[in-house]
Short mmCIF file of C-alpha atoms in Angstrom, two decimals:
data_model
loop_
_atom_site.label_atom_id
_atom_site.label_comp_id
_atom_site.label_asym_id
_atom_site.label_seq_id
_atom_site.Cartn_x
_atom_site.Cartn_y
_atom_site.Cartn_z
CA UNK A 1 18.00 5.78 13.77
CA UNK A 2 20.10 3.76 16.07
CA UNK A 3 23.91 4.65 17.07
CA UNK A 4 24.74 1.38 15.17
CA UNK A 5 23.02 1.76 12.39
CA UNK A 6 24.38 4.71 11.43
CA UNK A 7 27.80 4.40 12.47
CA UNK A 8 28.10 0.79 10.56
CA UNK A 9 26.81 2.70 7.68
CA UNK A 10 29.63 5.29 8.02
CA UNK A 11 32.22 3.01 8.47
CA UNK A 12 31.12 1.02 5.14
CA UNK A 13 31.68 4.31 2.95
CA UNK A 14 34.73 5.17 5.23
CA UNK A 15 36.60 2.21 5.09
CA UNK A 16 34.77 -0.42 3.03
CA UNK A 17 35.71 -1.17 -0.76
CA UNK A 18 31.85 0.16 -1.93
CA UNK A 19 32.31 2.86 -3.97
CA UNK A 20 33.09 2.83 -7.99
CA UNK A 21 33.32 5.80 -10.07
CA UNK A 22 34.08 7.26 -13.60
CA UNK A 23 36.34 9.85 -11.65
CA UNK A 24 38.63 7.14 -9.76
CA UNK A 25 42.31 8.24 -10.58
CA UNK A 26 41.68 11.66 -11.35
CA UNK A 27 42.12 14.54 -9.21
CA UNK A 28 38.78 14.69 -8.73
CA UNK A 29 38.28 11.30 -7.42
CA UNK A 30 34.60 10.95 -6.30
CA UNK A 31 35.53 8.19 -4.21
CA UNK A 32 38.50 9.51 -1.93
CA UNK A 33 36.01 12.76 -1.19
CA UNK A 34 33.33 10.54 0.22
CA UNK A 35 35.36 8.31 2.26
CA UNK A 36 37.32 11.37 3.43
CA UNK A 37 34.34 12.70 4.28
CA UNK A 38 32.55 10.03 5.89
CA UNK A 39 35.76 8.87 8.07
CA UNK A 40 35.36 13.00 9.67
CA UNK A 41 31.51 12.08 10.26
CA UNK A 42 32.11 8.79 11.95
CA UNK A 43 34.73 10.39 13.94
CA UNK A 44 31.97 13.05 15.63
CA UNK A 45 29.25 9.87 15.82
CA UNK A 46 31.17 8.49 18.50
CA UNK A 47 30.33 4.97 16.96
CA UNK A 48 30.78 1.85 18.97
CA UNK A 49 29.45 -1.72 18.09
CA UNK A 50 26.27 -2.89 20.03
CA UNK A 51 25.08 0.50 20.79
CA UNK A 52 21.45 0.36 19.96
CA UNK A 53 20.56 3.62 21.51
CA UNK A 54 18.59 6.15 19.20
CA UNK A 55 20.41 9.20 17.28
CA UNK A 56 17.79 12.35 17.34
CA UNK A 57 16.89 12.99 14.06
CA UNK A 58 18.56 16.48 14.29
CA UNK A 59 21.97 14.78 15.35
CA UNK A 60 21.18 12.42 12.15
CA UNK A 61 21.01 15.45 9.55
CA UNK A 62 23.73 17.11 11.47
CA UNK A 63 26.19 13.84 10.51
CA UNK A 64 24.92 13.36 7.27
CA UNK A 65 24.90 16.96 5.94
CA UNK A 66 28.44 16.66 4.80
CA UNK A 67 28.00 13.73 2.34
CA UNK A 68 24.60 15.13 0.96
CA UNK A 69 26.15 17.14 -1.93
CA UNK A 70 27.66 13.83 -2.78
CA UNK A 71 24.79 11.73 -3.18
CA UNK A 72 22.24 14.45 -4.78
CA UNK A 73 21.80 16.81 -7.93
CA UNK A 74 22.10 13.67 -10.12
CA UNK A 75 20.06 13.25 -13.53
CA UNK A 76 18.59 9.73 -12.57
CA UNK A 77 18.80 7.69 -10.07
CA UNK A 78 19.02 3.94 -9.54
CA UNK A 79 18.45 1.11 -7.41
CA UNK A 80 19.69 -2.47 -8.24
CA UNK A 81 18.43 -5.90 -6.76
CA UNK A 82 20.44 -8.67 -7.19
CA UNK A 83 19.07 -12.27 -6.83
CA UNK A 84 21.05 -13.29 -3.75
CA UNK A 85 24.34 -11.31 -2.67
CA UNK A 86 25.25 -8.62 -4.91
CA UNK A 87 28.94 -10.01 -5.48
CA UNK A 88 27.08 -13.59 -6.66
CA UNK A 89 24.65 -12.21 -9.09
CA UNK A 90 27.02 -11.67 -11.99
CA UNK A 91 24.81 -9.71 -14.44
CA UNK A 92 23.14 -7.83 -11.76
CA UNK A 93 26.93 -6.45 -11.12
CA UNK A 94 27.84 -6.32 -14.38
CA UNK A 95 24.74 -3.75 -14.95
CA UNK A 96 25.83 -2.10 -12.32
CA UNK A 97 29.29 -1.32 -13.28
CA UNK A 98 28.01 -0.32 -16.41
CA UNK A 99 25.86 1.75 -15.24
CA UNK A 100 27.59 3.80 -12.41
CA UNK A 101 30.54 4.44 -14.97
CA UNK A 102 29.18 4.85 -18.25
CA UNK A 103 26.49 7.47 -16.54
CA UNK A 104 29.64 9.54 -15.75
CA UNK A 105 29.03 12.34 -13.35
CA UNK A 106 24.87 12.34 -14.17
CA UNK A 107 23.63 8.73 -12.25
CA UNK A 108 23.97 7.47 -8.95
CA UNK A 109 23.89 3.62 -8.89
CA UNK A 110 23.22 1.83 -5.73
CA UNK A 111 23.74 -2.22 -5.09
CA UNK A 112 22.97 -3.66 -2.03
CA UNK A 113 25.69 -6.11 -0.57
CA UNK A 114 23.45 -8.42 1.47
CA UNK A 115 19.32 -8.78 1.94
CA UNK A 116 17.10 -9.32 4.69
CA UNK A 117 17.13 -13.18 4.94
CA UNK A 118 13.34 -13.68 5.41
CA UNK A 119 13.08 -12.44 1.31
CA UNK A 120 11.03 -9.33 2.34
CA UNK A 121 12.09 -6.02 3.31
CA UNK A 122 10.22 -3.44 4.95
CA UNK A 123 10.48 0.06 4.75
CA UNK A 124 8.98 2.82 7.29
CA UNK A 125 7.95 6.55 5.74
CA UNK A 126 9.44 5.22 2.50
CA UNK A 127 10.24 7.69 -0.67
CA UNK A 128 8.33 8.14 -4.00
CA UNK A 129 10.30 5.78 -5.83
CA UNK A 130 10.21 2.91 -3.45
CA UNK A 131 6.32 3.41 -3.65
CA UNK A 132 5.93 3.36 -7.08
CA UNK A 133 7.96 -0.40 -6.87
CA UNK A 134 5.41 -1.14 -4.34
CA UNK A 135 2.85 -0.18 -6.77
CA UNK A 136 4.20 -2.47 -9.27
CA UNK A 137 6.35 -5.23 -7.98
CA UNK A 138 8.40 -7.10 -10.07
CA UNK A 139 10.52 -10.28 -9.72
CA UNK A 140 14.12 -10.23 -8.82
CA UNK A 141 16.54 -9.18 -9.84
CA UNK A 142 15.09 -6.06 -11.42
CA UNK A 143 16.03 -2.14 -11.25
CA UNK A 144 13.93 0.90 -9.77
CA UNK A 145 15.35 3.90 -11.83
CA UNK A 146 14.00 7.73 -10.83
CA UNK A 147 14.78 11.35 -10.83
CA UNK A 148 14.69 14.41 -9.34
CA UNK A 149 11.66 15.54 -10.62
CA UNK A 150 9.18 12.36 -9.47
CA UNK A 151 9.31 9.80 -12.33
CA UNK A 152 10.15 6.45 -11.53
CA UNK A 153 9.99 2.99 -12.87
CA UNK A 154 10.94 -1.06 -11.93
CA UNK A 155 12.14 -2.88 -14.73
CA UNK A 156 13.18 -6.91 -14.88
CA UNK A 157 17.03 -7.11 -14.90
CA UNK A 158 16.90 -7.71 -18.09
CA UNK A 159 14.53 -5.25 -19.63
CA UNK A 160 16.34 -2.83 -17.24
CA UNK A 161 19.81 -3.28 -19.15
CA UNK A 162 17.74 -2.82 -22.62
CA UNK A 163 15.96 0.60 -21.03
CA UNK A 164 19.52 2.01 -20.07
CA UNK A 165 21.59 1.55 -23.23
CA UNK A 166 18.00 2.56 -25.43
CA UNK A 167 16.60 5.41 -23.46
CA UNK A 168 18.46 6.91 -20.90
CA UNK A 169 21.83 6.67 -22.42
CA UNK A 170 20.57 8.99 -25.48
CA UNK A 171 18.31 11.15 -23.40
CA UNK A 172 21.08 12.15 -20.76
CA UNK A 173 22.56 13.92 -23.64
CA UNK A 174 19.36 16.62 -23.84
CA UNK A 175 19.31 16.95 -19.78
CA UNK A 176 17.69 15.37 -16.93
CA UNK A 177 13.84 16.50 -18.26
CA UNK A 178 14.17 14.07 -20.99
CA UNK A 179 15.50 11.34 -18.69
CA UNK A 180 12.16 12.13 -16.62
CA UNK A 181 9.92 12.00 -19.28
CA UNK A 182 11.58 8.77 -20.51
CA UNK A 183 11.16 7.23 -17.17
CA UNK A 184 7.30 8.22 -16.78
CA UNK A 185 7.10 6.59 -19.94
CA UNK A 186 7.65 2.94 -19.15
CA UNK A 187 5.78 3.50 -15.96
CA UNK A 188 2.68 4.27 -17.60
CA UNK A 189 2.54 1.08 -19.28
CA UNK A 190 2.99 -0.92 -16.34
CA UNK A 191 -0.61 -2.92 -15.03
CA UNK A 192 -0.78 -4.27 -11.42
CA UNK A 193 -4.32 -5.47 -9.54
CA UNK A 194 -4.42 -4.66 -5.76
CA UNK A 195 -7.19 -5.87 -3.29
CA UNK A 196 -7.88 -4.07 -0.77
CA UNK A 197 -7.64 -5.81 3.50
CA UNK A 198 -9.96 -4.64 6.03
CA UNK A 199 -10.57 -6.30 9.41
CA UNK A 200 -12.20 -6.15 12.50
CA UNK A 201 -14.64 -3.96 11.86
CA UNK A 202 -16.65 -4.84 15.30
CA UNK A 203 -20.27 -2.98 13.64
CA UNK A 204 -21.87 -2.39 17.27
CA UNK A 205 -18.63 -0.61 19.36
CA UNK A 206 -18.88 3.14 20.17
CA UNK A 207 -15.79 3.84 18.12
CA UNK A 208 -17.00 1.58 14.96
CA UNK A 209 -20.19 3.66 15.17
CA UNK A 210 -18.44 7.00 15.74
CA UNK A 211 -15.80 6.34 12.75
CA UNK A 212 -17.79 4.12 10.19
CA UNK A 213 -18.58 7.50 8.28
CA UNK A 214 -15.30 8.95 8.01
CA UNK A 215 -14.11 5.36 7.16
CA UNK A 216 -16.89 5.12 4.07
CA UNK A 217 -16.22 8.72 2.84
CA UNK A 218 -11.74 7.41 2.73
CA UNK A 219 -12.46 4.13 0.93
CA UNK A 220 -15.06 5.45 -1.85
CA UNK A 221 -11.64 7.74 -2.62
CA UNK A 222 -9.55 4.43 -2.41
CA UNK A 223 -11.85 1.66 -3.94
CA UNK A 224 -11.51 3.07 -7.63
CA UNK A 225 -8.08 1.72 -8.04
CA UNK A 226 -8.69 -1.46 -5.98
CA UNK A 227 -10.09 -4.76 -7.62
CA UNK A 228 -11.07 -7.09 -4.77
CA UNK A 229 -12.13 -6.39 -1.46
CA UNK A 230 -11.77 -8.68 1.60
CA UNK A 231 -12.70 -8.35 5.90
CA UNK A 232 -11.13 -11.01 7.39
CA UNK A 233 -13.58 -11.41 9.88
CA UNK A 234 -15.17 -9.45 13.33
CA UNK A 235 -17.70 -7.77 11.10
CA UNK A 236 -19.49 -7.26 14.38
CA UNK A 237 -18.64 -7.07 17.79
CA UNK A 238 -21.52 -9.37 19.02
CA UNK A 239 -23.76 -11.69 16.86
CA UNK A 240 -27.07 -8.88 16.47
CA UNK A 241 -29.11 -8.82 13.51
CA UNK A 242 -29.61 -5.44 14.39
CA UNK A 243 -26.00 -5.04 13.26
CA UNK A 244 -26.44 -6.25 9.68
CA UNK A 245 -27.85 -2.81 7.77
CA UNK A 246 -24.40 -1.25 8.81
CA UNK A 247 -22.38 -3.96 7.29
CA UNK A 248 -24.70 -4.43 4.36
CA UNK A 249 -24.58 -0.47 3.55
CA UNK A 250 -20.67 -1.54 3.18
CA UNK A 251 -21.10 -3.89 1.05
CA UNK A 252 -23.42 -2.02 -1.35
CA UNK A 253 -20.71 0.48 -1.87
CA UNK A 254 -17.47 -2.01 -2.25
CA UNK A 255 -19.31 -3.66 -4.88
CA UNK A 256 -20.99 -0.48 -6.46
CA UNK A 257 -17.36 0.81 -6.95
CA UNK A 258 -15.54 -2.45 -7.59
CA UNK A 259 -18.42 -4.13 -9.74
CA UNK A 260 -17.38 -7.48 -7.65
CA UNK A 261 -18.74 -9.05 -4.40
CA UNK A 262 -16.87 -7.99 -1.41
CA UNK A 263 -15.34 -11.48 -0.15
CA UNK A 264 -16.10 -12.16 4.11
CA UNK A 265 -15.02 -14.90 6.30
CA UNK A 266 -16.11 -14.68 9.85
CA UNK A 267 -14.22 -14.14 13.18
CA UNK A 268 -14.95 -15.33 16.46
CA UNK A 269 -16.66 -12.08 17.66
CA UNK A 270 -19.33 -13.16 14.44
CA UNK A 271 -20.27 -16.47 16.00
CA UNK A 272 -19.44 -15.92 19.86
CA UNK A 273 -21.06 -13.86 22.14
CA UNK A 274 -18.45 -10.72 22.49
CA UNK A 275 -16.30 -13.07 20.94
CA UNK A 276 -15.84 -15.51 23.49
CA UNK A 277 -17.37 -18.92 24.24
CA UNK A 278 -17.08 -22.24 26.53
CA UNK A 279 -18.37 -25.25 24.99
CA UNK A 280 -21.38 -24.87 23.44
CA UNK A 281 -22.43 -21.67 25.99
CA UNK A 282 -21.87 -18.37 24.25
CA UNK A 283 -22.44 -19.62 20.37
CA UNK A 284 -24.52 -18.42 17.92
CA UNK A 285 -23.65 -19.37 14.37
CA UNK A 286 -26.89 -17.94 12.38
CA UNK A 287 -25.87 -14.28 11.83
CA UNK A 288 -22.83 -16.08 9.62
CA UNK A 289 -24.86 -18.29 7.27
CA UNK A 290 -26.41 -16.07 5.30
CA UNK A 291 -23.13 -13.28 5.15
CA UNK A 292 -22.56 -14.94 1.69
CA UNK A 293 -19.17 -16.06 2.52
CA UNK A 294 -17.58 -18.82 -0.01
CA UNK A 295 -14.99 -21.62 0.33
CA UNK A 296 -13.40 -21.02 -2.44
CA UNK A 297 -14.00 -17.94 -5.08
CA UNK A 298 -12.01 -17.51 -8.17
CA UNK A 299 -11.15 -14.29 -9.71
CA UNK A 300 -9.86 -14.63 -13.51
CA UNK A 301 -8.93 -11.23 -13.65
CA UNK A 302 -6.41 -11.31 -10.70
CA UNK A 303 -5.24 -14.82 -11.55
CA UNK A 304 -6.25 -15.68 -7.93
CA UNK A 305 -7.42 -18.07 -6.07
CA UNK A 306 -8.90 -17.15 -2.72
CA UNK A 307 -9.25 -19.94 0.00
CA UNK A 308 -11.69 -18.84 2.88
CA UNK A 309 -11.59 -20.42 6.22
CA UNK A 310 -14.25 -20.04 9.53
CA UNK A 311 -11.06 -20.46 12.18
CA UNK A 312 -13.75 -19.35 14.77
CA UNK A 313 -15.69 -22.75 14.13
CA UNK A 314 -13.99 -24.86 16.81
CA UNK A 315 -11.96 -23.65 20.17
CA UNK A 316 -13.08 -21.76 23.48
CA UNK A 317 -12.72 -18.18 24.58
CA UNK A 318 -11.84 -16.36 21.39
CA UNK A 319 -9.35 -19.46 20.50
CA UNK A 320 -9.69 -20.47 16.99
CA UNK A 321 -8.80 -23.20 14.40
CA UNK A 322 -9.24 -24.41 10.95
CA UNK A 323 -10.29 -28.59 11.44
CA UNK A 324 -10.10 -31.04 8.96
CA UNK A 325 -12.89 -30.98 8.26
CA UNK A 326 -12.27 -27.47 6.19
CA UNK A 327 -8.98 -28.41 4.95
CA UNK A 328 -10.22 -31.36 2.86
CA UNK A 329 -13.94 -29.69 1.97
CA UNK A 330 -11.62 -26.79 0.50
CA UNK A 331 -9.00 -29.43 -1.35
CA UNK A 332 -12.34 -31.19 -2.87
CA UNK A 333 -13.52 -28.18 -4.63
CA UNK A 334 -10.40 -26.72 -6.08
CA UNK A 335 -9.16 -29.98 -7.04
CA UNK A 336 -12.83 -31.02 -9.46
CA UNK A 337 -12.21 -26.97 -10.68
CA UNK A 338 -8.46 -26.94 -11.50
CA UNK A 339 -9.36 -31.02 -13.23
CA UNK A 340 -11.54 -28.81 -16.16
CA UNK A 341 -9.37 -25.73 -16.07
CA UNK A 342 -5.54 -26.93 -15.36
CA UNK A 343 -4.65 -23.24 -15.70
CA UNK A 344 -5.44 -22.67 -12.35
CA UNK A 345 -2.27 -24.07 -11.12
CA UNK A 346 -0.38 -21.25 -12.39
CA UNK A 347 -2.90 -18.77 -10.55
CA UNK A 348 -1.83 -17.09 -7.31
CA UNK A 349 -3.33 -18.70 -4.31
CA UNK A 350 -4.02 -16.70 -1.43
CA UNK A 351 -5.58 -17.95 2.02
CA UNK A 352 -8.27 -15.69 4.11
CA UNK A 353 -8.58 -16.63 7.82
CA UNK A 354 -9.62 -14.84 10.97
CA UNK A 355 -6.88 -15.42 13.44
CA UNK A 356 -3.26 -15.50 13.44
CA UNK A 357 -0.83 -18.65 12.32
CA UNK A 358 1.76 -17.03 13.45
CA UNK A 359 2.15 -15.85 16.80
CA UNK A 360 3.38 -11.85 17.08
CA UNK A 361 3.61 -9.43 20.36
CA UNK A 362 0.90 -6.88 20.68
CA UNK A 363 -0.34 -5.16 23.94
CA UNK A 364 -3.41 -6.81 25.63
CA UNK A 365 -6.18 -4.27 25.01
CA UNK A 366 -9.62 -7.08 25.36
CA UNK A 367 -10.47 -7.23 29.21
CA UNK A 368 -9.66 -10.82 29.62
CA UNK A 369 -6.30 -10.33 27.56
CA UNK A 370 -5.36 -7.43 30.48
CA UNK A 371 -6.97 -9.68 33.33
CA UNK A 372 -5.03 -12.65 32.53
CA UNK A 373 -1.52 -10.88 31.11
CA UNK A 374 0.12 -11.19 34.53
CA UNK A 375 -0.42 -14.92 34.49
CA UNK A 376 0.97 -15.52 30.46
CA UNK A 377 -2.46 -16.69 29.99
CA UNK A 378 -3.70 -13.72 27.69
CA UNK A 379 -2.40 -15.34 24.57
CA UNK A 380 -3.40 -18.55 25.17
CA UNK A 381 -6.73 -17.66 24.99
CA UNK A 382 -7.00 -16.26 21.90
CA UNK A 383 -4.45 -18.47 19.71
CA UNK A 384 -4.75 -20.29 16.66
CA UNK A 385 -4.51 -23.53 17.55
CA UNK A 386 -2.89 -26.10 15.73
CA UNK A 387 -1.51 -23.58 13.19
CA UNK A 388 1.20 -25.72 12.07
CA UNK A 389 -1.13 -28.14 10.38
CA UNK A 390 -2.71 -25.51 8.76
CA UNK A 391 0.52 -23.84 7.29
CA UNK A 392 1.65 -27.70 6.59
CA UNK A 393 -1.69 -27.58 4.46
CA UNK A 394 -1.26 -24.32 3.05
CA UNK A 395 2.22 -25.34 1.91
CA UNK A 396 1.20 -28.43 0.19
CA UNK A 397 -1.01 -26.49 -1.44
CA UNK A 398 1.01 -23.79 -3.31
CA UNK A 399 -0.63 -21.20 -1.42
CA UNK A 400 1.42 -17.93 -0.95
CA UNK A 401 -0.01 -15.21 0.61
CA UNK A 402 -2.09 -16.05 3.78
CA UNK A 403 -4.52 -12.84 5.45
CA UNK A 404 -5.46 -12.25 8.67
CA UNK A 405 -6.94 -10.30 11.54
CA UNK A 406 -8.17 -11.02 15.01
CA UNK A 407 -5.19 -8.89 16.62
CA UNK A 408 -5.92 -5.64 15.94
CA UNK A 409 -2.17 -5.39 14.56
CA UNK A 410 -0.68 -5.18 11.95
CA UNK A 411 1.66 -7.64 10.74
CA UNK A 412 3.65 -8.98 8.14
CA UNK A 413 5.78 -12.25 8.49
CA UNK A 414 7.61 -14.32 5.86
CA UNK A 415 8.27 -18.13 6.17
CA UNK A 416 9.46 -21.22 4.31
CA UNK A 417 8.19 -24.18 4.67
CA UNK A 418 8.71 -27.38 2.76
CA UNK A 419 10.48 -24.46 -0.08
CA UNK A 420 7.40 -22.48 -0.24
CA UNK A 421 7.51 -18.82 0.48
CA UNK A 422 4.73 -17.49 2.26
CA UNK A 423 4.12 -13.71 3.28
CA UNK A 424 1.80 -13.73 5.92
CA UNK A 425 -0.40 -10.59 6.22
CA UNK A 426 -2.53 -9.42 9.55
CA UNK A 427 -4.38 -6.40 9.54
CA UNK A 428 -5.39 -4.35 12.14
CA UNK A 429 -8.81 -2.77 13.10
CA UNK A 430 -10.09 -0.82 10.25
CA UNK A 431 -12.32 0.96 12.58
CA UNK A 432 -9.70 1.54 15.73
CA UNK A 433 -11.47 -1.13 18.22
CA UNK A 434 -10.06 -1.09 21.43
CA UNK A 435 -7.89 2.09 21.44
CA UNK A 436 -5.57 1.22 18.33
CA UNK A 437 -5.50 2.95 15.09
CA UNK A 438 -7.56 2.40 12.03
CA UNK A 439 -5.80 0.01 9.62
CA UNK A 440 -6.15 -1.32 6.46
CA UNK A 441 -3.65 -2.45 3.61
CA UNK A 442 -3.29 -2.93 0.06
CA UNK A 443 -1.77 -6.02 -1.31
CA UNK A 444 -0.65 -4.91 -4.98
CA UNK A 445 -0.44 -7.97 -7.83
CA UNK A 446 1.91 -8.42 -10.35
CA UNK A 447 -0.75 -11.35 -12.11
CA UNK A 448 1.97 -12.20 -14.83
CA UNK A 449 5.01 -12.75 -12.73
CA UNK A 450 2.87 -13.52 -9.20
CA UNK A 451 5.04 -10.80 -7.49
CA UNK A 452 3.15 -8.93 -4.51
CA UNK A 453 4.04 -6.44 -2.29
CA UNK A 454 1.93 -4.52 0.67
CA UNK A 455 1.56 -1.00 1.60
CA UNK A 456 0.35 -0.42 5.24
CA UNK A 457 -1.88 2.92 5.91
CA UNK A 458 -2.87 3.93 9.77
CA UNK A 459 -4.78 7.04 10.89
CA UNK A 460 -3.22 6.88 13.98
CA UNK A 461 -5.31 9.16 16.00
CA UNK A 462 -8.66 7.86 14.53
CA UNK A 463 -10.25 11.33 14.22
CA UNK A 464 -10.34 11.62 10.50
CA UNK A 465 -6.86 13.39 10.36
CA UNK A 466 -5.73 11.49 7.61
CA UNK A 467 -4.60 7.92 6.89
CA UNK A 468 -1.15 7.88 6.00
CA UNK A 469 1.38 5.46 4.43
CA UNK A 470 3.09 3.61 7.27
CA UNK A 471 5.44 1.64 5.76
CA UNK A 472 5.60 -1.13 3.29
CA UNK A 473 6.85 -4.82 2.50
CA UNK A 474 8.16 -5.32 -0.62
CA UNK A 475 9.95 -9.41 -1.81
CA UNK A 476 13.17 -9.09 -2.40
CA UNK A 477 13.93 -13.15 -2.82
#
């Protein structure tokens, strides 16, 4: 944590107006211990504004330690999400209030008082119960409730209020066990769809060779509980037949264990020589046509509609682009679908595409990138050119969540355009090209209320010690 951080968080339970209790008045006034207490810890933080320099995590616990009893030990916990600013969403208050005083001494009720701006907040190493919202998002404003003992649960607003006064109300009166088992409860009957985002795999490097084991034996673990699986693009790092019984072995097992076909676009490295060309030297197109690869697929049991895009058709170097050309082939065939099924335009419409729209920082690892970093050249040559038009397009066309790779980074960025929302997803190498971990994510759909959220896992090292939950990127607006 930062100096700031944690001393503006301080300050807010020292001097702030924050805390509400059922104890406030009494001489055992909940809320005069913990600002007492938190104006002696921001005293020894030696807090000034604009000092970004990190806390060690031991100084962290050491400042904290004092307000722990105050925040733990409760029956239930929970979390509520306003729509906007907490002090503008009346009900979402008004819950609130009811909760954090008619729980007594057994809840702790938590509002935030202002959200990240983009709509989407991201959260590094994050707890059980922010997981299991990740698991199954839910529109805002809604409540994540949990306990001690693991159980947890997000709830509309609404349903929320309903849960509350029904269940936990009566079962605080038998102890926190029942609160947990009421809790687990609702969570069982909650259904999400997630698909599963691999990229880069580069079949024909060293380390795609020396990993693509440990990376089969992970996924047939993971692909049970996944229901579409997508590589957006560098299936190989060099157009090689030779290549193709590695990637089809893949395939065979996504769809043995998701009982749907895996869904591919291509990246430059699939239609470029080492993934670079100039003009027409340094092409070579035929591994791609027969990968299977469609335009446009439609999965009814997701409610999606996926978009696919060749952004390595057009552009030198490892450039890309998605032409006209694409942009009105793809608007031709959804449009003559959606004109005999109109429910299409309430499905979720998600875009697949190779490079990046957006442009993000990531250290040059490619030879050219290093080469040609000293000159501000190294990005130039493997942009996505004339984004904007593409995001124009995508906006125009109701489409939400956009996929990526190309970068070996991962990334998540959220824009409005035109008011559209769009999260904007990049992967990194799922086999650890070029030095950097092995990455994949897991995009997790709510089809009834189209509310996503994404879970990012790394194994850092790429020896097969584990991939682990990085962080993840939950909508919030």
């Amino acid at each position: 944590m930062d100096r700031e951080t944690l001393g503006t968080f301080l300050m807010s339970l020292a001097y702030g107006q924050n805390l509400i209790s059922s104890t406030q008045g009494t001489s055992d006034d909940w809320t005069d211990q913990v600002r007492n207490i938190a104006e002696t810890c921001l005293r020894r933080a030696q807090f000034n504004f604009g000092d970004r320099s990190p806390v060690e995590p031991v100084e962290v616990r050491a400042l904290l330690d004092p307000l722990r009893p105050y925040f733990t030990g409760y029956d239930f916990f929970a979390l509520v999400l306003p729509q906007g600013r907490g002090d503008q969403d009346r009900e979402s208050f008004s819950f609130f209030v009811e909760a954090a005083i008619g729980s007594q001494k057994s809840g702790l009720i938590l509002l935030p008082d202002e959200l990240p701006q983009n709509g989407v907040a991201q959260f590094v190493d994050p707890f059980p119960a922010l997981r299991e919202l990740a698991d199954h998002p839910v529109a805002p404003p809604w409540v994540l409730f949990w306990t001690p003992f693991g159980g947890a649960c997000a709830l509309p607003l609404k349903d929320a209020r309903t849960f509350y006064r029904d269940a936990i109300v009566t079962a605080l009166r038998h102890g926190r066990r029942q609160v947990d088992d009421a809790i687990r409860r609702v969570a069982q009957r909650q259904q999400s769809k997630r698909i599963l985002h691999l990229s880069d795999l580069h079949i024909g490097r060293p380390e795609a060779t020396q990993r693509r084991s440990w990376l089969k034996q992970h996924l047939a673990g993971v692909l049970p509980g996944i229901d579409r699986v997508v590589v957006t693009g560098d299936l190989f790092d060099t157009p090689k037949e030779e290549y193709r019984t590695s990637f089809d072995e893949l395939r065979l097992d996504v769809e043995r264990l998701t009982t749907k076909s895996l869904l591919v676009i291509p990246g430059n490295h699939d239609v470029r020589i080492k993934g670079n060309a100039w003009g027409p030297l340094g092409r070579q197109a035929d591994q791609v046509i027969d990968l299977g690869w469609s335009p446009l697929e439609i999965d009814d049991d997701l409610q999606t509609v996926f978009f696919s895009f060749n952004s390595s058709e057009d552009g030198d170097a490892a450039q890309g682009s998605v032409n006209q050309r694409q942009r009105l082939d793809r608007a031709v065939k959804f449009d003559a679908l959606r004109s005999k099924r109109p429910e299409l335009n309430g499905y979720l419409k998600v875009a697949l595409v190779h490079h990046h729209p957006v442009n993000y920082s990531g250290q040059p690892t490619a030879f050219y990138e290093k080469l040609l970093a000293p000159f501000g050249l190294g990005d130039r040559l493997i942009e996505f050119k004339d984004a904007k038009a593409f995001l124009t397009w995508c906006e125009r066309r109701g489409i939400s969540l956009v996929l990526h790779g190309h970068k070996h980074v991962p990334h998540l960025a959220s824009i409005t355009r035109g008011g559209q929302q769009m999260t904007i997803v990049g992967c990194g190498s799922s086999t650890g090209a070029e030095g950097k971990p092995m990455c994949y994510d897991i995009i997790t759909l709510n089809p009834q209320s189209g509310e996503c959220s994404v879970s990012f896992f790394h194994d850092v090292a790429g020896d097969g010690s584990g991939f682990d939950l990085q962080n993840i990127a939950i909508k919030v607006a």
